[in-house]
PDB file of C-alpha atoms and ligand atoms in Angstrom:
ATOM      1  CA  MET A  87    -144.643 -83.639-219.907  1.00 60.00           C
ATOM      2  CA  THR A  88    -141.452 -85.702-220.045  1.00 62.00           C
ATOM      3  CA  GLU A  89    -139.884 -83.114-222.326  1.00 70.00           C
ATOM      4  CA  ASN A  90    -140.771 -80.347-219.861  1.00 72.00           C
ATOM      5  CA  ILE A  91    -139.192 -82.213-216.939  1.00 68.00           C
ATOM      6  CA  LYS A  92    -136.121 -82.919-219.053  1.00 71.00           C
ATOM      7  CA  SER A  93    -135.716 -79.281-220.095  1.00 75.00           C
ATOM      8  CA  ILE A  94    -136.193 -78.033-216.506  1.00 74.00           C
ATOM      9  CA  THR A  95    -133.640 -80.578-215.226  1.00 71.00           C
ATOM     10  CA  MET A  96    -131.124 -79.639-217.919  1.00 73.00           C
ATOM     11  CA  GLY A  97    -131.704 -75.947-217.216  1.00 76.00           C
ATOM     12  CA  LEU A  98    -131.099 -76.430-213.492  1.00 74.00           C
ATOM     13  CA  PHE A  99    -128.025 -78.554-214.162  1.00 68.00           C
ATOM     14  CA  GLY A 100    -126.643 -75.902-216.522  1.00 71.00           C
ATOM     15  CA  TRP A 101    -127.303 -73.165-213.972  1.00 70.00           C
ATOM     16  CA  VAL A 102    -125.499 -75.074-211.190  1.00 66.00           C
ATOM     17  CA  LYS A 103    -122.601 -75.966-213.492  1.00 62.00           C
ATOM     18  CA  LYS A 104    -122.200 -72.379-214.653  1.00 62.00           C
ATOM     19  CA  ARG A 105    -122.442 -71.063-211.119  1.00 60.00           C
ATOM     20  CA  VAL A 106    -119.879 -73.488-209.693  1.00 57.00           C
ATOM     21  CA  ARG A 107    -117.435 -72.805-212.514  1.00 53.00           C
ATOM     22  CA  PHE A 108    -117.899 -69.053-212.103  1.00 50.00           C
ATOM     23  CA  ARG A 109    -117.306 -69.144-208.370  1.00 54.00           C
ATOM     24  CA  ILE A 110    -114.154 -71.217-208.651  1.00 56.00           C
ATOM     25  CA  ARG A 111    -112.819 -68.927-211.364  1.00 49.00           C
ATOM     26  CA  ASP A 112    -113.600 -65.910-209.234  1.00 64.00           C
ATOM     27  CA  GLY A 113    -111.304 -66.795-206.363  1.00 68.00           C
ATOM     28  CA  THR A 114    -113.331 -69.061-204.134  1.00 76.00           C
ATOM     29  CA  ASP A 115    -113.487 -72.853-203.842  1.00 79.00           C
ATOM     30  CA  LEU A 116    -116.155 -75.517-203.941  1.00 82.00           C
ATOM     31  CA  GLU A 117    -115.935 -76.287-200.212  1.00 83.00           C
ATOM     32  CA  SER A 118    -116.581 -72.647-199.307  1.00 85.00           C
ATOM     33  CA  GLU A 119    -119.441 -72.486-201.781  1.00 86.00           C
ATOM     34  CA  ILE A 120    -121.079 -75.624-200.347  1.00 88.00           C
ATOM     35  CA  LEU A 121    -120.596 -74.284-196.813  1.00 90.00           C
ATOM     36  CA  ASN A 122    -122.133 -71.005-197.918  1.00 90.00           C
ATOM     37  CA  ILE A 123    -125.246 -72.882-199.056  1.00 90.00           C
ATOM     38  CA  ILE A 124    -125.731 -75.345-196.180  1.00 93.00           C
ATOM     39  CA  ALA A 125    -124.700 -73.277-193.127  1.00 94.00           C
ATOM     40  CA  GLY A 126    -127.774 -71.009-193.187  1.00 94.00           C
ATOM     41  CA  PRO A 127    -130.326 -73.875-193.317  1.00 95.00           C
ATOM     42  CA  ILE A 128    -128.418 -75.723-190.558  1.00 95.00           C
ATOM     43  CA  TYR A 129    -128.628 -72.613-188.391  1.00 95.00           C
ATOM     44  CA  LEU A 130    -132.363 -72.198-189.055  1.00 96.00           C
ATOM     45  CA  TYR A 131    -133.048 -75.886-188.416  1.00 95.00           C
ATOM     46  CA  THR A 132    -131.147 -75.759-185.125  1.00 95.00           C
ATOM     47  CA  ILE A 133    -132.561 -72.522-183.761  1.00 96.00           C
ATOM     48  CA  LEU A 134    -136.180 -73.368-184.583  1.00 96.00           C
ATOM     49  CA  SER A 135    -135.860 -76.970-183.353  1.00 96.00           C
ATOM     50  CA  VAL A 136    -134.288 -75.859-180.076  1.00 96.00           C
ATOM     51  CA  TRP A 137    -137.051 -73.309-179.572  1.00 97.00           C
ATOM     52  CA  VAL A 138    -139.816 -75.885-180.166  1.00 96.00           C
ATOM     53  CA  LEU A 139    -138.058 -78.443-177.954  1.00 95.00           C
ATOM     54  CA  MET A 140    -137.682 -75.962-175.107  1.00 95.00           C
ATOM     55  CA  MET A 141    -141.155 -74.399-175.422  1.00 95.00           C
ATOM     56  CA  PHE A 142    -143.233 -77.550-175.600  1.00 95.00           C
ATOM     57  CA  GLU A 143    -141.159 -80.260-173.967  1.00 93.00           C
ATOM     58  CA  VAL A 144    -138.310 -79.218-171.700  1.00 94.00           C
ATOM     59  CA  ILE A 145    -139.605 -76.041-170.005  1.00 95.00           C
ATOM     60  CA  PRO A 146    -143.076 -77.492-169.167  1.00 94.00           C
ATOM     61  CA  TYR A 147    -141.299 -80.538-167.690  1.00 94.00           C
ATOM     62  CA  PHE A 148    -139.194 -78.454-165.275  1.00 93.00           C
ATOM     63  CA  TYR A 149    -141.328 -75.416-164.498  1.00 93.00           C
ATOM     64  CA  ILE A 150    -144.984 -75.066-163.599  1.00 90.00           C
ATOM     65  CA  SER A 151    -145.495 -71.715-161.902  1.00 91.00           C
ATOM     66  CA  THR A 152    -142.681 -69.958-163.810  1.00 92.00           C
ATOM     67  CA  CYS A 153    -143.262 -71.712-167.137  1.00 93.00           C
ATOM     68  CA  LEU A 154    -144.458 -68.510-168.837  1.00 95.00           C
ATOM     69  CA  LEU A 155    -141.398 -66.604-167.675  1.00 96.00           C
ATOM     70  CA  HIS A 156    -139.017 -69.212-169.106  1.00 96.00           C
ATOM     71  CA  ARG A 157    -140.987 -69.398-172.328  1.00 96.00           C
ATOM     72  CA  CYS A 158    -140.766 -65.603-172.654  1.00 96.00           C
ATOM     73  CA  PHE A 159    -137.014 -65.773-172.130  1.00 97.00           C
ATOM     74  CA  ILE A 160    -136.403 -68.445-174.776  1.00 96.00           C
ATOM     75  CA  THR A 161    -138.686 -66.599-177.221  1.00 97.00           C
ATOM     76  CA  THR A 162    -136.791 -63.356-176.595  1.00 97.00           C
ATOM     77  CA  VAL A 163    -133.556 -65.191-177.408  1.00 97.00           C
ATOM     78  CA  LEU A 164    -135.103 -66.482-180.645  1.00 97.00           C
ATOM     79  CA  VAL A 165    -136.374 -63.036-181.676  1.00 97.00           C
ATOM     80  CA  GLU A 166    -133.040 -61.346-180.888  1.00 96.00           C
ATOM     81  CA  MET A 167    -131.046 -63.993-182.755  1.00 97.00           C
ATOM     82  CA  MET A 168    -133.297 -63.933-185.792  1.00 97.00           C
ATOM     83  CA  SER A 169    -133.474 -60.130-186.026  1.00 96.00           C
ATOM     84  CA  ASN A 170    -129.701 -59.752-185.739  1.00 96.00           C
ATOM     85  CA  TRP A 171    -129.122 -62.638-188.159  1.00 97.00           C
ATOM     86  CA  LEU A 172    -131.319 -60.863-190.718  1.00 96.00           C
ATOM     87  CA  CYS A 173    -129.432 -57.601-190.068  1.00 95.00           C
ATOM     88  CA  MET A 174    -126.143 -59.448-190.622  1.00 95.00           C
ATOM     89  CA  MET A 175    -127.499 -60.546-193.996  1.00 94.00           C
ATOM     90  CA  TYR A 176    -129.072 -57.307-195.178  1.00 94.00           C
ATOM     91  CA  VAL A 177    -127.164 -54.392-193.575  1.00 93.00           C
ATOM     92  CA  SER A 178    -124.753 -53.503-196.335  1.00 90.00           C
ATOM     93  CA  ASN A 179    -121.032 -52.891-195.907  1.00 91.00           C
ATOM     94  CA  LYS A 180    -120.515 -52.315-199.594  1.00 90.00           C
ATOM     95  CA  PHE A 181    -117.966 -49.674-200.484  1.00 89.00           C
ATOM     96  CA  SER A 182    -119.367 -47.042-202.830  1.00 79.00           C
ATOM     97  CA  PRO A 183    -116.747 -46.196-205.479  1.00 72.00           C
ATOM     98  CA  GLY A 184    -118.182 -42.703-205.820  1.00 64.00           C
ATOM     99  CA  LEU A 185    -116.671 -41.784-202.475  1.00 52.00           C
ATOM    100  CA  ALA A 186    -113.197 -41.103-203.789  1.00 52.00           C
ATOM    101  CA  GLN A 187    -112.424 -42.921-207.025  1.00 51.00           C
ATOM    102  CA  ASP A 188    -109.549 -40.598-207.869  1.00 48.00           C
ATOM    103  CA  ARG A 189    -107.640 -41.543-204.756  1.00 48.00           C
ATOM    104  CA  CYS A 190    -106.253 -44.692-206.307  1.00 49.00           C
ATOM    105  CA  MET A 191    -102.504 -44.400-206.344  1.00 44.00           C
ATOM    106  CA  ASP A 192    -101.096 -44.645-209.854  1.00 45.00           C
ATOM    107  CA  ASP A 193     -97.839 -46.138-208.698  1.00 38.00           C
ATOM    108  CA  ILE A 194     -99.490 -49.190-207.215  1.00 42.00           C
ATOM    109  CA  LYS A 195    -102.036 -49.776-209.952  1.00 46.00           C
ATOM    110  CA  ASN A 196     -99.831 -52.310-211.656  1.00 43.00           C
ATOM    111  CA  ILE A 197     -98.937 -54.279-208.586  1.00 43.00           C
ATOM    112  CA  LYS A 198    -100.374 -57.731-208.685  1.00 41.00           C
ATOM    113  CA  HIS A 199    -103.004 -58.067-205.987  1.00 44.00           C
ATOM    114  CA  SER A 200    -104.685 -61.118-204.646  1.00 41.00           C
ATOM    115  CA  ASN A 201    -108.485 -60.939-204.534  1.00 40.00           C
ATOM    116  CA  ASN A 202    -108.910 -62.055-200.970  1.00 43.00           C
ATOM    117  CA  GLY A 203    -107.252 -59.081-199.370  1.00 41.00           C
ATOM    118  CA  LEU A 204    -103.778 -60.483-198.808  1.00 44.00           C
ATOM    119  CA  LEU A 205    -100.852 -58.135-198.990  1.00 42.00           C
ATOM    120  CA  PRO A 206     -99.295 -57.631-202.415  1.00 44.00           C
ATOM    121  CA  GLN A 207     -96.744 -60.356-203.098  1.00 45.00           C
ATOM    122  CA  THR A 208     -93.977 -58.526-204.926  1.00 44.00           C
ATOM    123  CA  GLU A 209     -90.539 -60.103-204.872  1.00 41.00           C
ATOM    124  CA  ALA A 210     -88.731 -56.969-203.848  1.00 42.00           C
ATOM    125  CA  ALA A 211     -91.292 -55.658-201.409  1.00 48.00           C
ATOM    126  CA  SER A 212     -89.560 -54.759-198.186  1.00 55.00           C
ATOM    127  CA  VAL A 213     -91.287 -54.836-194.823  1.00 54.00           C
ATOM    128  CA  ALA A 214     -91.523 -51.049-194.939  1.00 57.00           C
ATOM    129  CA  ASN A 215     -93.165 -51.175-198.341  1.00 63.00           C
ATOM    130  CA  LYS A 216     -95.650 -53.764-197.157  1.00 60.00           C
ATOM    131  CA  GLN A 217     -96.561 -51.572-194.224  1.00 62.00           C
ATOM    132  CA  LYS A 218     -96.966 -48.629-196.567  1.00 63.00           C
ATOM    133  CA  LEU A 219     -98.955 -50.581-199.144  1.00 68.00           C
ATOM    134  CA  TYR A 220    -101.239 -51.981-196.514  1.00 72.00           C
ATOM    135  CA  TRP A 221    -102.494 -48.508-195.796  1.00 77.00           C
ATOM    136  CA  TYR A 222    -102.786 -47.247-199.367  1.00 79.00           C
ATOM    137  CA  TRP A 223    -105.884 -46.973-201.431  1.00 85.00           C
ATOM    138  CA  ARG A 224    -105.633 -49.936-203.797  1.00 84.00           C
ATOM    139  CA  PRO A 225    -107.375 -51.052-206.938  1.00 87.00           C
ATOM    140  CA  CYS A 226    -109.827 -53.935-206.803  1.00 87.00           C
ATOM    141  CA  LEU A 227    -109.381 -55.830-210.037  1.00 86.00           C
ATOM    142  CA  SER A 228    -112.724 -57.626-209.634  1.00 85.00           C
ATOM    143  CA  CYS A 229    -114.901 -54.537-209.065  1.00 87.00           C
ATOM    144  CA  ASN A 230    -112.639 -52.273-211.121  1.00 86.00           C
ATOM    145  CA  ILE A 231    -112.616 -49.568-208.463  1.00 87.00           C
ATOM    146  CA  SER A 232    -110.110 -48.217-205.981  1.00 87.00           C
ATOM    147  CA  ARG A 233    -110.747 -49.181-202.397  1.00 88.00           C
ATOM    148  CA  PRO A 234    -109.668 -47.536-199.117  1.00 90.00           C
ATOM    149  CA  PRO A 235    -107.537 -49.125-196.399  1.00 89.00           C
ATOM    150  CA  ARG A 236    -109.255 -51.970-194.521  1.00 90.00           C
ATOM    151  CA  CYS A 237    -111.670 -52.480-197.424  1.00 91.00           C
ATOM    152  CA  TYR A 238    -111.335 -55.880-199.108  1.00 90.00           C
ATOM    153  CA  HIS A 239    -113.024 -57.720-201.890  1.00 91.00           C
ATOM    154  CA  CYS A 240    -115.061 -60.784-200.913  1.00 91.00           C
ATOM    155  CA  PRO A 241    -115.291 -63.439-203.648  1.00 89.00           C
ATOM    156  CA  MET A 242    -118.411 -64.891-202.000  1.00 89.00           C
ATOM    157  CA  CYS A 243    -120.276 -61.537-201.825  1.00 90.00           C
ATOM    158  CA  TYR A 244    -118.829 -60.297-205.158  1.00 89.00           C
ATOM    159  CA  THR A 245    -118.115 -56.842-203.760  1.00 91.00           C
ATOM    160  CA  CYS A 246    -115.665 -54.737-201.748  1.00 93.00           C
ATOM    161  CA  ILE A 247    -116.503 -54.637-198.042  1.00 94.00           C
ATOM    162  CA  LEU A 248    -115.696 -51.687-195.769  1.00 94.00           C
ATOM    163  CA  LYS A 249    -113.629 -52.755-192.737  1.00 93.00           C
ATOM    164  CA  ARG A 250    -113.967 -56.378-193.775  1.00 93.00           C
ATOM    165  CA  ASP A 251    -113.686 -58.701-190.796  1.00 94.00           C
ATOM    166  CA  HIS A 252    -114.591 -62.066-192.330  1.00 94.00           C
ATOM    167  CA  HIS A 253    -117.212 -63.815-194.434  1.00 94.00           C
ATOM    168  CA  CYS A 254    -119.927 -65.403-192.293  1.00 94.00           C
ATOM    169  CA  PHE A 255    -121.258 -68.585-193.926  1.00 94.00           C
ATOM    170  CA  PHE A 256    -124.281 -68.734-191.623  1.00 94.00           C
ATOM    171  CA  ALA A 257    -125.499 -65.329-192.821  1.00 94.00           C
ATOM    172  CA  ARG A 258    -124.077 -65.705-196.349  1.00 93.00           C
ATOM    173  CA  SER A 259    -122.666 -62.230-195.916  1.00 94.00           C
ATOM    174  CA  CYS A 260    -119.501 -60.407-194.910  1.00 95.00           C
ATOM    175  CA  ILE A 261    -119.088 -58.977-191.437  1.00 95.00           C
ATOM    176  CA  GLY A 262    -117.793 -55.436-191.715  1.00 94.00           C
ATOM    177  CA  LEU A 263    -118.199 -51.822-190.695  1.00 92.00           C
ATOM    178  CA  HIS A 264    -121.995 -51.649-190.435  1.00 93.00           C
ATOM    179  CA  ASN A 265    -123.055 -55.144-189.356  1.00 94.00           C
ATOM    180  CA  GLN A 266    -120.302 -56.159-186.944  1.00 96.00           C
ATOM    181  CA  ARG A 267    -122.536 -54.919-184.112  1.00 96.00           C
ATOM    182  CA  HIS A 268    -125.277 -57.339-185.200  1.00 96.00           C
ATOM    183  CA  PHE A 269    -122.784 -60.174-185.376  1.00 97.00           C
ATOM    184  CA  ILE A 270    -121.642 -59.531-181.803  1.00 97.00           C
ATOM    185  CA  VAL A 271    -125.182 -59.142-180.439  1.00 97.00           C
ATOM    186  CA  PHE A 272    -126.166 -62.325-182.278  1.00 97.00           C
ATOM    187  CA  LEU A 273    -123.235 -64.194-180.717  1.00 97.00           C
ATOM    188  CA  ALA A 274    -124.065 -62.926-177.228  1.00 97.00           C
ATOM    189  CA  TRP A 275    -127.685 -64.090-177.436  1.00 97.00           C
ATOM    190  CA  ALA A 276    -126.670 -67.343-179.135  1.00 97.00           C
ATOM    191  CA  SER A 277    -124.152 -68.149-176.379  1.00 96.00           C
ATOM    192  CA  LEU A 278    -126.680 -67.360-173.667  1.00 96.00           C
ATOM    193  CA  GLY A 279    -129.582 -69.178-175.318  1.00 96.00           C
ATOM    194  CA  THR A 280    -127.742 -72.329-176.351  1.00 95.00           C
ATOM    195  CA  THR A 281    -126.029 -72.674-172.963  1.00 95.00           C
ATOM    196  CA  TYR A 282    -129.356 -72.262-171.140  1.00 96.00           C
ATOM    197  CA  SER A 283    -131.029 -74.775-173.474  1.00 96.00           C
ATOM    198  CA  ALA A 284    -128.217 -77.322-173.335  1.00 95.00           C
ATOM    199  CA  LEU A 285    -128.059 -77.329-169.528  1.00 95.00           C
ATOM    200  CA  HIS A 286    -131.803 -77.994-169.332  1.00 95.00           C
ATOM    201  CA  PHE A 287    -131.755 -80.485-172.184  1.00 94.00           C
ATOM    202  CA  VAL A 288    -128.981 -82.674-170.738  1.00 93.00           C
ATOM    203  CA  TYR A 289    -130.857 -83.063-167.462  1.00 93.00           C
ATOM    204  CA  TYR A 290    -134.152 -83.632-169.297  1.00 93.00           C
ATOM    205  CA  PHE A 291    -132.544 -86.251-171.551  1.00 91.00           C
ATOM    206  CA  LEU A 292    -131.143 -88.170-168.582  1.00 91.00           C
ATOM    207  CA  LYS A 293    -134.547 -88.181-166.876  1.00 90.00           C
ATOM    208  CA  VAL A 294    -136.795 -88.933-169.854  1.00 89.00           C
ATOM    209  CA  TYR A 295    -134.822 -90.586-172.644  1.00 85.00           C
ATOM    210  CA  TRP A 296    -131.852 -92.275-171.016  1.00 85.00           C
ATOM    211  CA  SER A 297    -133.598 -95.460-169.908  1.00 83.00           C
ATOM    212  CA  HIS A 298    -134.841 -96.402-173.375  1.00 78.00           C
ATOM    213  CA  VAL A 299    -132.180 -95.316-175.853  1.00 81.00           C
ATOM    214  CA  SER A 300    -129.097 -97.113-177.097  1.00 81.00           C
ATOM    215  CA  ILE A 301    -125.679 -95.653-176.271  1.00 83.00           C
ATOM    216  CA  LEU A 302    -125.205 -95.277-180.052  1.00 81.00           C
ATOM    217  CA  ASP A 303    -128.125 -92.850-180.144  1.00 81.00           C
ATOM    218  CA  LEU A 304    -125.995 -90.323-178.285  1.00 82.00           C
ATOM    219  CA  PHE A 305    -124.067 -89.716-181.499  1.00 84.00           C
ATOM    220  CA  ALA A 306    -126.190 -88.101-184.200  1.00 82.00           C
ATOM    221  CA  PRO A 307    -124.618 -89.904-187.212  1.00 84.00           C
ATOM    222  CA  PHE A 308    -125.298 -93.296-185.594  1.00 86.00           C
ATOM    223  CA  THR A 309    -128.863 -92.263-184.712  1.00 86.00           C
ATOM    224  CA  LEU A 310    -129.351 -91.317-188.346  1.00 87.00           C
ATOM    225  CA  ILE A 311    -128.082 -94.712-189.540  1.00 89.00           C
ATOM    226  CA  ARG A 312    -130.149 -96.537-186.927  1.00 87.00           C
ATOM    227  CA  TRP A 313    -133.248 -94.602-188.039  1.00 88.00           C
ATOM    228  CA  ILE A 314    -132.607 -95.490-191.706  1.00 89.00           C
ATOM    229  CA  PHE A 315    -132.489 -99.198-190.759  1.00 88.00           C
ATOM    230  CA  GLY A 316    -135.557 -98.912-188.542  1.00 86.00           C
ATOM    231  CA  TYR A 317    -133.900 -99.226-185.115  1.00 85.00           C
ATOM    232  CA  SER A 318    -134.651 -95.706-183.992  1.00 84.00           C
ATOM    233  CA  SER A 319    -137.588 -93.288-184.306  1.00 88.00           C
ATOM    234  CA  LEU A 320    -137.569 -90.209-186.517  1.00 90.00           C
ATOM    235  CA  TYR A 321    -138.350 -87.996-183.528  1.00 90.00           C
ATOM    236  CA  LEU A 322    -135.370 -89.307-181.542  1.00 88.00           C
ATOM    237  CA  THR A 323    -133.120 -88.800-184.581  1.00 90.00           C
ATOM    238  CA  HIS A 324    -134.353 -85.230-184.939  1.00 92.00           C
ATOM    239  CA  THR A 325    -133.850 -84.589-181.198  1.00 92.00           C
ATOM    240  CA  MET A 326    -130.303 -85.943-181.240  1.00 90.00           C
ATOM    241  CA  LEU A 327    -129.429 -83.934-184.352  1.00 91.00           C
ATOM    242  CA  THR A 328    -130.786 -80.816-182.649  1.00 93.00           C
ATOM    243  CA  ALA A 329    -128.755 -81.550-179.503  1.00 92.00           C
ATOM    244  CA  THR A 330    -125.579 -82.125-181.522  1.00 92.00           C
ATOM    245  CA  PHE A 331    -125.940 -78.860-183.446  1.00 93.00           C
ATOM    246  CA  MET A 332    -126.809 -77.092-180.179  1.00 94.00           C
ATOM    247  CA  ILE A 333    -123.507 -78.192-178.579  1.00 93.00           C
ATOM    248  CA  PHE A 334    -121.682 -77.188-181.773  1.00 93.00           C
ATOM    249  CA  PHE A 335    -123.272 -73.722-181.669  1.00 95.00           C
ATOM    250  CA  ILE A 336    -122.326 -73.222-178.007  1.00 95.00           C
ATOM    251  CA  LEU A 337    -118.667 -73.809-178.837  1.00 95.00           C
ATOM    252  CA  LEU A 338    -118.788 -71.760-182.034  1.00 95.00           C
ATOM    253  CA  SER A 339    -120.686 -68.746-180.704  1.00 96.00           C
ATOM    254  CA  THR A 340    -118.731 -68.547-177.444  1.00 96.00           C
ATOM    255  CA  THR A 341    -115.383 -68.778-179.231  1.00 96.00           C
ATOM    256  CA  PHE A 342    -116.353 -66.108-181.769  1.00 96.00           C
ATOM    257  CA  LEU A 343    -117.786 -63.861-179.050  1.00 97.00           C
ATOM    258  CA  ILE A 344    -114.583 -63.932-176.971  1.00 97.00           C
ATOM    259  CA  ASN A 345    -112.571 -63.326-180.135  1.00 96.00           C
ATOM    260  CA  GLN A 346    -114.714 -60.347-181.185  1.00 96.00           C
ATOM    261  CA  VAL A 347    -114.488 -58.752-177.728  1.00 96.00           C
ATOM    262  CA  GLU A 348    -110.690 -59.044-177.898  1.00 95.00           C
ATOM    263  CA  LEU A 349    -110.658 -57.507-181.385  1.00 94.00           C
ATOM    264  CA  ILE A 350    -112.779 -54.538-180.283  1.00 95.00           C
ATOM    265  CA  ALA A 351    -110.500 -53.943-177.299  1.00 94.00           C
ATOM    266  CA  LYS A 352    -107.526 -53.860-179.685  1.00 92.00           C
ATOM    267  CA  GLY A 353    -109.392 -51.898-182.388  1.00 92.00           C
ATOM    268  CA  ILE A 354    -108.486 -54.374-185.147  1.00 91.00           C
ATOM    269  CA  THR A 355    -110.239 -56.827-187.468  1.00 92.00           C
ATOM    270  CA  THR A 356    -109.981 -60.617-187.740  1.00 91.00           C
ATOM    271  CA  PHE A 357    -107.965 -60.231-190.929  1.00 85.00           C
ATOM    272  CA  GLU A 358    -105.562 -57.802-189.246  1.00 85.00           C
ATOM    273  CA  SER A 359    -105.103 -60.114-186.268  1.00 87.00           C
ATOM    274  CA  LYS A 360    -103.865 -62.764-188.706  1.00 82.00           C
ATOM    275  CA  VAL A 361    -101.574 -60.297-190.435  1.00 71.00           C
ATOM    276  CA  ILE A 362    -100.170 -59.296-187.047  1.00 68.00           C
ATOM    277  CA  ASP A 363     -99.681 -62.963-186.134  1.00 63.00           C
ATOM    278  CA  ARG A 364     -97.716 -63.473-189.328  1.00 67.00           C
ATOM    279  CA  GLY A 365     -95.503 -60.558-188.344  1.00 64.00           C
ATOM    280  CA  LYS A 366     -96.234 -58.619-191.533  1.00 68.00           C
ATOM    281  CA  VAL A 367     -97.592 -55.390-190.106  1.00 75.00           C
ATOM    282  CA  LYS A 368     -98.752 -54.206-186.711  1.00 80.00           C
ATOM    283  CA  VAL A 369    -102.061 -52.363-186.621  1.00 83.00           C
ATOM    284  CA  THR A 370    -102.853 -50.312-183.531  1.00 86.00           C
ATOM    285  CA  ASP A 371    -105.760 -48.074-182.612  1.00 89.00           C
ATOM    286  CA  SER A 372    -104.836 -45.108-180.400  1.00 89.00           C
ATOM    287  CA  ARG A 373    -108.408 -44.495-179.129  1.00 92.00           C
ATOM    288  CA  ASN A 374    -109.619 -45.366-175.656  1.00 93.00           C
ATOM    289  CA  LEU A 375    -111.876 -48.379-175.075  1.00 94.00           C
ATOM    290  CA  ASN A 376    -115.065 -46.328-175.039  1.00 94.00           C
ATOM    291  CA  ASP A 377    -114.312 -44.845-178.467  1.00 94.00           C
ATOM    292  CA  LYS A 378    -113.376 -48.262-179.835  1.00 94.00           C
ATOM    293  CA  ILE A 379    -116.773 -49.590-178.715  1.00 95.00           C
ATOM    294  CA  ARG A 380    -118.542 -46.607-180.293  1.00 94.00           C
ATOM    295  CA  ALA A 381    -116.642 -47.296-183.516  1.00 94.00           C
ATOM    296  CA  VAL A 382    -118.499 -50.624-183.727  1.00 94.00           C
ATOM    297  CA  PHE A 383    -121.834 -50.049-181.982  1.00 94.00           C
ATOM    298  CA  GLY A 384    -122.341 -46.305-182.333  1.00 92.00           C
ATOM    299  CA  SER A 385    -123.566 -44.326-179.308  1.00 90.00           C
ATOM    300  CA  TYR A 386    -125.423 -46.091-176.484  1.00 91.00           C
ATOM    301  CA  TRP A 387    -123.881 -49.470-177.329  1.00 91.00           C
ATOM    302  CA  ALA A 388    -125.846 -51.456-174.731  1.00 93.00           C
ATOM    303  CA  LEU A 389    -129.171 -50.637-176.435  1.00 93.00           C
ATOM    304  CA  ASN A 390    -128.058 -52.702-179.420  1.00 92.00           C
ATOM    305  CA  PHE A 391    -128.476 -55.826-177.295  1.00 94.00           C
ATOM    306  CA  LEU A 392    -132.222 -55.106-177.170  1.00 93.00           C
ATOM    307  CA  VAL A 393    -133.039 -53.397-180.483  1.00 90.00           C
ATOM    308  CA  PRO A 394    -131.118 -53.184-183.788  1.00 88.00           C
ATOM    309  CA  LEU A 395    -130.071 -49.531-184.000  1.00 86.00           C
ATOM    310  CA  HIS A 396    -127.802 -49.334-187.010  1.00 82.00           C
ATOM    311  CA  LEU A 397    -130.027 -46.755-188.733  1.00 83.00           C
ATOM    312  CA  ILE A 398    -130.098 -44.385-185.741  1.00 86.00           C
ATOM    313  CA  PHE A 399    -126.670 -44.627-184.143  1.00 89.00           C
ATOM    314  CA  ARG A 400    -124.113 -45.192-186.906  1.00 89.00           C
ATOM    315  CA  PRO A 401    -120.593 -46.428-186.087  1.00 91.00           C
ATOM    316  CA  VAL A 402    -118.498 -43.468-184.929  1.00 90.00           C
ATOM    317  CA  GLU A 403    -115.806 -44.132-187.480  1.00 89.00           C
ATOM    318  CA  ASP A 404    -114.131 -42.650-190.557  1.00 88.00           C
ATOM    319  CA  PRO A 405    -114.062 -45.674-192.906  1.00 87.00           C
ATOM    320  CA  LEU A 406    -111.927 -43.944-195.533  1.00 87.00           C
ATOM    321  CA  ASN A 407    -109.141 -42.277-193.572  1.00 86.00           C
ATOM    322  CA  TRP A 408    -108.972 -44.104-190.213  1.00 88.00           C
ATOM    323  CA  PRO A 409    -107.222 -41.212-188.404  1.00 87.00           C
ATOM    324  CA  SER A 410    -106.668 -43.133-185.161  1.00 88.00           C
ATOM    325  CA  ILE A 411    -105.087 -46.227-186.776  1.00 86.00           C
ATOM    326  CA  LYS A 412    -101.334 -46.565-186.862  1.00 84.00           C
ATOM    327  CA  ILE A 413     -99.326 -49.044-188.915  1.00 82.00           C
ATOM    328  CA  THR A 414     -95.869 -50.055-187.737  1.00 77.00           C
TER     329      THR A 414
HETATM  330 ZN1  LIG B 698    -114.025 -55.605-205.122  1.00 59.47          ZN
HETATM  331 ZN1  LIG B 699    -118.443 -62.049-198.077  1.00 59.47          ZN
END
């Protein structure tokens, strides 16, 4: 029995050690890897706790005749967030090397590339060359394939992602060509749901909890410490943790949502917005706003906010040639 436990423990330890070493060697860091592991459970804990809190405590306290209506609303938010979160995880943006392997340019094969999609750092590279290189097909040294413009390797996903926007730690997946729509719909429902819940919760907290909690309980880390030493209940600690994460998610989802709307209007990705900020290259999309929206959501974009439609209405986009994109 003891031997079995020992061998299982050693096996697990070896697996973790090997995994951590491999990830660091492969172009990521320990902080990102830890974030990649804990962000998803934090999201699930928060969303489910908020739903339970609203359904069985806050909404019944405020509403009697319209209780069912409010419960339906908060459940709709939960279903929309969860379905789009799952789509963010499982809708693939992986670039298939069979599409055009021979398009890799021989003259740039030997240029040293970074694995996280940064521009090639050659000493003599002029601005013009950087602009040109940015739009070439380039080799991915990790996947051993050539990749089209706007396609970058993600060290966390271990693959090349079409129109890579960024790696989302909460979904443990990259946001790119096919799942950006789910990311935006998720953010919209998250902003709406968390704001609605927080406004109700603050008022509920002042009415119900305020008179018998310590001021220290307002800050989740202190509540946690007070609970450990027996000064606070487990339920209050859980409620304050939920409230803290809820406020955090309001700020995060709203900020990301505004940012994504701006990016769609410009027709660029998060990565490209940083490149533009650094003055390296300027990426512009010559399409009108309607076409830029269709490039992300496909046709009938508004329907995506009710039902995931990535299998029916694909993004109206050419992910290999990008005919409407101009680099200056
Ligand atoms: Zn790759
Ligand atoms: Zn990724």
